[in-house]
XYZ file of C-alpha atoms in Angstrom:
318
model
C -54.423 87.197 64.012
C -52.451 87.707 67.186
C -51.830 83.992 67.523
C -50.112 83.931 63.960
C -47.885 87.166 64.435
C -46.277 85.951 67.746
C -44.908 82.777 66.397
C -43.762 84.367 63.196
C -41.987 87.206 65.072
C -40.323 84.848 67.478
C -39.122 82.501 64.610
C -37.883 85.475 62.673
C -35.897 86.613 65.688
C -34.478 83.186 66.134
C -33.401 83.126 62.364
C -32.003 86.507 62.389
C -30.142 85.666 65.767
C -28.355 82.998 63.990
C -27.548 84.818 60.807
C -26.929 88.535 61.380
C -24.033 88.109 63.727
C -22.250 85.854 61.227
C -22.913 88.211 58.386
C -21.451 91.042 60.485
C -18.210 88.875 61.244
C -17.768 88.075 57.556
C -18.193 91.745 56.258
C -15.864 92.888 58.968
C -13.270 90.193 58.296
C -13.521 90.937 54.615
C -12.852 94.700 55.323
C -9.985 94.141 57.514
C -8.172 91.741 54.931
C -8.780 94.237 52.205
C -7.245 97.027 54.376
C -4.301 94.958 55.413
C -4.059 93.731 51.805
C -3.266 90.186 53.040
C -6.266 88.317 51.446
C -3.821 86.674 49.066
C -1.555 85.175 51.705
C -4.504 83.690 53.586
C -6.050 82.380 50.223
C -2.751 80.627 49.369
C -4.059 77.458 51.141
C -6.924 77.043 48.814
C -4.930 78.449 45.639
C -4.896 75.223 43.680
C -8.711 75.458 43.774
C -9.124 79.035 42.925
C -6.457 78.987 40.375
C -8.066 75.953 38.473
C -11.501 77.614 38.538
C -9.974 81.137 37.343
C -11.219 82.667 40.578
C -9.834 85.711 42.444
C -7.647 85.002 45.513
C -10.315 86.724 47.598
C -12.677 83.796 46.871
C -10.196 81.546 48.306
C -10.328 83.251 51.587
C -14.065 82.908 51.618
C -13.835 79.426 50.764
C -11.753 78.815 53.881
C -13.911 80.807 56.046
C -17.098 78.694 54.823
C -15.549 75.865 56.977
C -16.255 78.103 60.043
C -19.380 79.804 59.103
C -20.962 79.761 55.485
C -22.980 82.987 56.061
C -19.890 84.893 57.079
C -18.113 83.496 54.113
C -20.973 84.480 51.704
C -21.155 87.800 53.258
C -17.317 88.308 52.308
C -17.978 87.375 48.851
C -20.998 90.152 48.625
C -18.679 92.734 50.224
C -15.794 91.725 47.453
C -18.379 91.994 44.747
C -19.868 95.373 45.979
C -16.237 96.815 45.761
C -15.942 95.366 42.252
C -12.981 92.969 43.299
C -14.823 90.041 41.956
C -17.524 89.877 39.077
C -21.099 88.818 39.256
C -20.136 85.386 37.701
C -17.373 84.907 40.206
C -19.694 85.589 42.877
C -22.249 82.719 41.770
C -19.395 80.277 41.238
C -17.592 80.997 44.504
C -20.859 80.945 46.468
C -21.708 77.535 44.963
C -18.243 76.241 45.809
C -18.715 77.528 49.350
C -21.534 74.904 49.935
C -18.872 72.137 49.925
C -17.255 73.151 53.318
C -20.872 73.212 54.567
C -21.342 69.634 53.483
C -18.072 68.546 55.066
C -18.887 70.003 58.311
C -22.050 68.023 58.559
C -20.070 65.214 59.857
C -20.780 66.830 63.352
C -24.438 66.143 63.092
C -24.777 63.230 60.713
C -22.203 60.671 61.873
C -23.250 60.602 65.632
C -26.689 59.685 64.443
C -26.281 57.550 61.240
C -23.277 55.343 62.426
C -24.776 54.297 65.970
C -28.231 53.687 64.425
C -27.216 52.045 61.125
C -23.642 51.026 61.527
C -21.593 50.649 58.258
C -24.500 51.366 55.962
C -24.862 54.670 57.752
C -20.988 55.422 57.191
C -21.473 54.451 53.520
C -24.326 56.842 53.331
C -22.447 59.560 54.654
C -19.471 58.939 52.344
C -21.842 58.973 49.375
C -23.119 62.451 50.503
C -19.404 63.703 50.727
C -18.947 62.213 47.134
C -21.763 64.027 45.676
C -20.652 67.347 47.322
C -16.961 66.671 46.088
C -18.344 66.013 42.580
C -20.523 69.186 42.622
C -17.406 71.334 43.541
C -15.305 69.842 40.758
C -18.050 70.464 38.188
C -18.626 74.140 39.268
C -14.788 74.476 39.219
C -14.707 73.186 35.611
C -17.398 75.650 34.783
C -15.473 78.577 36.187
C -12.314 77.394 34.238
C -14.326 77.342 30.983
C -16.316 80.646 31.472
C -13.991 82.906 33.601
C -10.967 84.758 32.599
C -7.980 83.755 34.853
C -7.637 86.357 37.529
C -4.386 88.228 37.584
C -2.285 87.931 40.541
C -1.550 91.202 42.432
C 1.927 92.267 42.219
C 3.885 92.315 45.418
C 3.962 95.712 47.293
C 7.253 97.730 47.021
C 9.288 97.354 50.101
C 9.325 101.227 50.512
C 5.706 101.177 51.024
C 4.622 101.489 54.647
C 2.342 98.858 55.853
C -0.980 99.598 57.257
C -1.091 98.843 61.078
C -3.642 96.650 62.443
C -5.232 99.457 64.365
C -5.531 101.394 61.222
C -7.128 98.627 59.515
C -9.591 97.929 62.293
C -10.552 101.529 62.075
C -11.148 101.403 58.385
C -12.937 98.203 58.475
C -15.470 99.613 60.994
C -16.091 102.681 58.818
C -16.434 100.696 55.567
C -18.396 97.923 57.012
C -21.303 100.113 58.039
C -22.565 101.069 54.645
C -22.658 97.400 53.264
C -24.081 95.943 56.458
C -27.091 98.562 56.270
C -27.726 97.517 52.726
C -27.427 93.820 53.914
C -30.097 94.394 56.802
C -32.390 96.049 54.577
C -32.750 92.900 52.546
C -32.292 90.355 55.339
C -34.878 91.420 57.763
C -37.922 91.431 55.605
C -36.754 88.408 53.940
C -36.464 86.495 57.053
C -39.861 87.617 58.183
C -41.563 86.518 55.109
C -39.830 82.995 55.363
C -40.858 82.754 59.039
C -44.417 83.646 57.989
C -44.377 81.104 55.224
C -43.209 78.309 57.731
C -45.652 79.033 60.265
C -48.388 79.087 57.600
C -47.579 75.565 56.752
C -46.566 76.424 53.163
C -43.468 74.106 53.320
C -45.340 71.373 55.127
C -47.755 71.159 51.981
C -44.814 71.425 49.542
C -43.295 68.330 51.518
C -46.421 66.262 51.106
C -46.313 67.097 47.367
C -42.542 66.071 47.251
C -43.363 62.632 48.959
C -45.624 61.843 46.266
C -42.826 62.280 43.744
C -40.869 59.433 45.473
C -42.789 56.903 43.152
C -40.536 57.659 40.288
C -37.384 56.425 42.091
C -36.350 52.596 42.763
C -37.655 52.558 46.411
C -39.309 49.682 47.724
C -42.860 50.164 49.336
C -41.286 50.046 52.811
C -38.829 52.653 52.150
C -41.526 55.493 51.685
C -41.787 55.327 55.602
C -38.141 56.308 55.780
C -38.801 59.104 53.125
C -41.918 60.359 55.061
C -39.776 60.677 58.288
C -36.940 62.312 56.544
C -39.139 65.275 55.811
C -39.548 65.619 59.577
C -35.799 65.500 60.445
C -32.769 63.375 59.432
C -33.007 61.758 62.919
C -36.418 60.570 62.301
C -35.398 59.096 58.778
C -32.507 57.301 60.389
C -34.384 55.904 63.222
C -37.165 54.480 60.817
C -34.478 53.069 58.531
C -32.746 51.379 61.691
C -36.057 49.607 62.526
C -36.637 48.405 59.161
C -33.122 47.257 58.730
C -33.140 45.341 62.117
C -36.374 43.773 61.110
C -35.054 42.462 57.919
C -37.652 44.310 55.901
C -35.035 45.943 53.748
C -31.480 45.190 52.932
C -28.572 47.673 53.841
C -28.401 48.511 49.999
C -31.938 49.279 49.739
C -31.685 51.340 52.887
C -28.772 53.435 51.420
C -30.570 54.018 48.114
C -33.836 54.974 49.867
C -31.944 57.535 52.140
C -30.287 59.035 49.038
C -33.695 59.462 47.432
C -35.259 61.030 50.509
C -32.230 63.459 50.600
C -32.970 64.582 46.910
C -36.725 64.900 47.643
C -36.166 66.635 51.010
C -33.539 69.105 49.517
C -36.092 70.790 47.505
C -38.084 72.138 50.596
C -34.827 72.422 52.675
C -33.370 74.588 49.948
C -36.410 76.924 49.779
C -36.765 77.093 53.505
C -33.148 77.617 54.761
C -30.744 78.034 51.904
C -33.143 80.165 49.993
C -33.622 82.607 53.017
C -29.737 82.592 53.703
C -28.829 83.420 50.005
C -31.508 85.753 49.390
C -31.142 87.587 52.568
C -27.441 88.021 51.710
C -27.183 88.233 47.962
C -30.688 89.704 47.274
C -33.658 88.257 45.655
C -32.218 87.760 42.006
C -28.855 86.749 42.767
C -29.852 84.652 45.904
C -32.332 82.674 44.035
C -30.010 82.000 41.181
C -27.307 80.772 43.454
C -29.904 78.487 45.263
C -31.026 77.100 41.925
C -27.657 76.390 40.668
C -26.474 74.859 43.915
C -29.589 72.687 44.422
C -29.977 71.666 40.743
C -26.473 70.650 40.272
C -26.326 68.779 43.601
C -29.571 66.819 43.017
C -28.646 66.029 39.429
C -25.425 64.320 40.684
C -27.443 62.555 43.463
C -30.036 61.271 40.800
C -27.206 59.862 38.678
C -25.690 58.280 41.886
C -29.076 56.561 42.768
C -29.343 55.345 39.265
C -25.886 53.759 39.285
C -26.372 52.062 42.651
C -29.902 50.922 41.922
C -29.504 49.868 38.311
C -25.755 49.373 37.929
C -24.991 47.492 41.156
C -28.518 46.203 41.871
C -29.044 47.990 45.104
C -32.672 48.915 44.142
């Protein structure tokens, strides 16, 4: 019993150490922007996206924050939703859009691995991942345009109204942040502990084995299943196996790319439940967090499956 509790507590502490500070920063920044009434000015950089998707300007501020810290960006969305600045539907659409900056920023981890090991095929694979993320964002923007009422622009403040000083805004933000952070932590801490327990209990490892078996329905050569199996360990392991097969001439570079895409789809299920699920649920609560996770994962995987089919059967890469 003791042997299982200690690793769970240590893993939960690591996960909370990564997430909680970013949540605090996100909520605090959101409160400062609300107090200063400058969210619209900052969001002007992403206004073409939010305007097309009929989202409030505050969602644009969160979208920009997602390039720096996705948990902080999503914490900002929850704060705006709690204050009834954005609706529940806006929250889900904006949170799904926030996943695109996360995909873009993955170049810091993926390119230093895939390009040295696979060369041009690795660069093409990364480009296809970016393409899938872009299409996903465009689709969710179209959904927003079709289902949301265009958000009214806030009128400019009269010149005679005195502006709030930064010191006053910081003081207001400190006070108003406490309530939302207490609510967040009441959900976050037990959620992360449960996820850590499931990880140490091997639940996700068994799920990964089940997902590997599903690879047979995709156009992957027999040699490619070694790549998929390695991808369930890490993307570095998958790239290493792919590099060895490519160098040995056992698979063409086109087959390598398709296989990596298929492995990405299969591993995304366990990855979403393990990491995105804990992040979304910890921030948005069980119901909303699970809904955002499902929408984001299903939309991305659907696009990836179409991409695999086009490459394998349309271009003969399978």
